[in-house]
Short mmCIF file of C-alpha atoms in Angstrom, two decimals:
data_model
loop_
_atom_site.label_atom_id
_atom_site.label_comp_id
_atom_site.label_asym_id
_atom_site.label_seq_id
_atom_site.Cartn_x
_atom_site.Cartn_y
_atom_site.Cartn_z
CA MET M 6 -62.63 10.85 -18.22
CA ASP M 7 -61.76 13.48 -20.78
CA PRO M 8 -60.87 16.71 -18.92
CA ASP M 9 -61.96 18.77 -21.95
CA LEU M 10 -65.58 17.64 -21.73
CA PRO M 11 -68.18 19.35 -19.52
CA VAL M 12 -68.91 17.63 -16.20
CA VAL M 13 -72.20 17.28 -14.34
CA ARG M 14 -72.33 16.60 -10.61
CA VAL M 15 -75.17 14.41 -9.36
CA SER M 16 -76.07 13.75 -5.75
CA LEU M 17 -77.59 10.35 -5.07
CA TRP M 18 -79.13 8.87 -2.02
CA ARG M 19 -76.51 6.31 -0.91
CA ALA M 20 -79.03 3.48 -1.07
CA ASP M 21 -79.73 4.34 -4.72
CA ALA M 22 -76.00 4.27 -5.46
CA VAL M 23 -75.66 0.86 -3.79
CA VAL M 24 -78.62 -0.57 -5.73
CA LEU M 25 -77.38 0.86 -9.03
CA PHE M 26 -73.83 -0.34 -8.46
CA ASP M 27 -74.98 -3.84 -7.54
CA TRP M 28 -77.22 -4.01 -10.61
CA LEU M 29 -74.56 -2.65 -12.97
CA MET M 30 -72.04 -5.18 -11.65
CA SER M 31 -74.42 -8.09 -12.19
CA VAL M 32 -76.35 -7.21 -15.34
CA ASP M 33 -75.30 -8.34 -18.79
CA LEU M 34 -75.12 -4.97 -20.51
CA ASP M 35 -75.31 -6.71 -23.88
CA ALA M 36 -78.81 -7.86 -22.88
CA VAL M 37 -80.03 -4.41 -21.79
CA PRO M 38 -82.22 -2.89 -24.49
CA ILE M 39 -80.63 0.25 -25.91
CA GLU M 40 -81.37 2.52 -28.84
CA HIS M 41 -77.80 3.77 -29.28
CA PRO M 42 -74.37 2.42 -28.26
CA ALA M 43 -73.76 5.61 -26.28
CA GLN M 44 -76.42 4.48 -23.80
CA LYS M 45 -74.43 1.37 -22.94
CA GLN M 46 -71.24 3.42 -22.68
CA ALA M 47 -72.98 5.86 -20.34
CA LEU M 48 -73.92 2.93 -18.06
CA VAL M 49 -70.32 1.71 -18.11
CA ASP M 50 -69.15 5.24 -17.29
CA LEU M 51 -71.63 5.44 -14.39
CA LEU M 52 -70.34 2.14 -13.07
CA GLY M 53 -66.79 3.42 -13.28
CA ARG M 54 -67.63 6.60 -11.37
CA LEU M 55 -69.44 4.62 -8.66
CA GLU M 56 -66.47 2.30 -8.47
CA MET M 57 -63.78 5.00 -8.34
CA ASP M 58 -65.48 7.90 -6.55
CA THR M 59 -67.47 6.18 -3.79
CA ASP M 60 -67.11 3.55 -1.09
CA VAL M 61 -70.01 1.59 -2.60
CA PRO M 62 -67.86 -1.26 -4.01
CA GLY M 63 -67.09 -2.36 -0.44
CA VAL M 64 -70.69 -2.94 0.65
CA THR M 65 -71.77 -6.26 2.08
CA VAL M 66 -74.64 -8.48 0.97
CA GLU M 67 -76.56 -7.29 4.02
CA GLU M 68 -76.00 -3.64 3.08
CA ILE M 69 -77.24 -4.34 -0.46
CA ALA M 70 -80.40 -5.96 0.92
CA ALA M 71 -80.98 -3.00 3.26
CA ALA M 72 -80.43 -0.51 0.42
CA ARG M 73 -82.89 -2.38 -1.79
CA ALA M 74 -85.47 -2.29 1.00
CA ASP M 75 -84.92 1.44 1.58
CA VAL M 76 -85.22 2.30 -2.11
CA ALA M 77 -88.32 0.13 -2.55
CA LYS M 78 -90.15 1.66 0.47
CA GLY M 79 -91.67 4.60 -1.35
CA MET M 80 -92.46 2.86 -4.60
CA GLY M 81 -95.97 3.68 -5.67
CA TRP M 82 -95.86 1.54 -8.82
#
């Protein structure tokens, strides 16, 4: 991360972070539709931050399933 660039802090519900991390680790980013290469890089950067700044990489399969269920609970669509 370039220390000269502005930084934004984002708080996520842990279950959201687990679901996002699991998806980012498993998705083929070359298959994700993007309009600009920076979008793919931003996803890679997000993955890196989740990997380096959280304990999310150590979650179990059971914790991923529980996080998915928690995130999906309030879905109205």
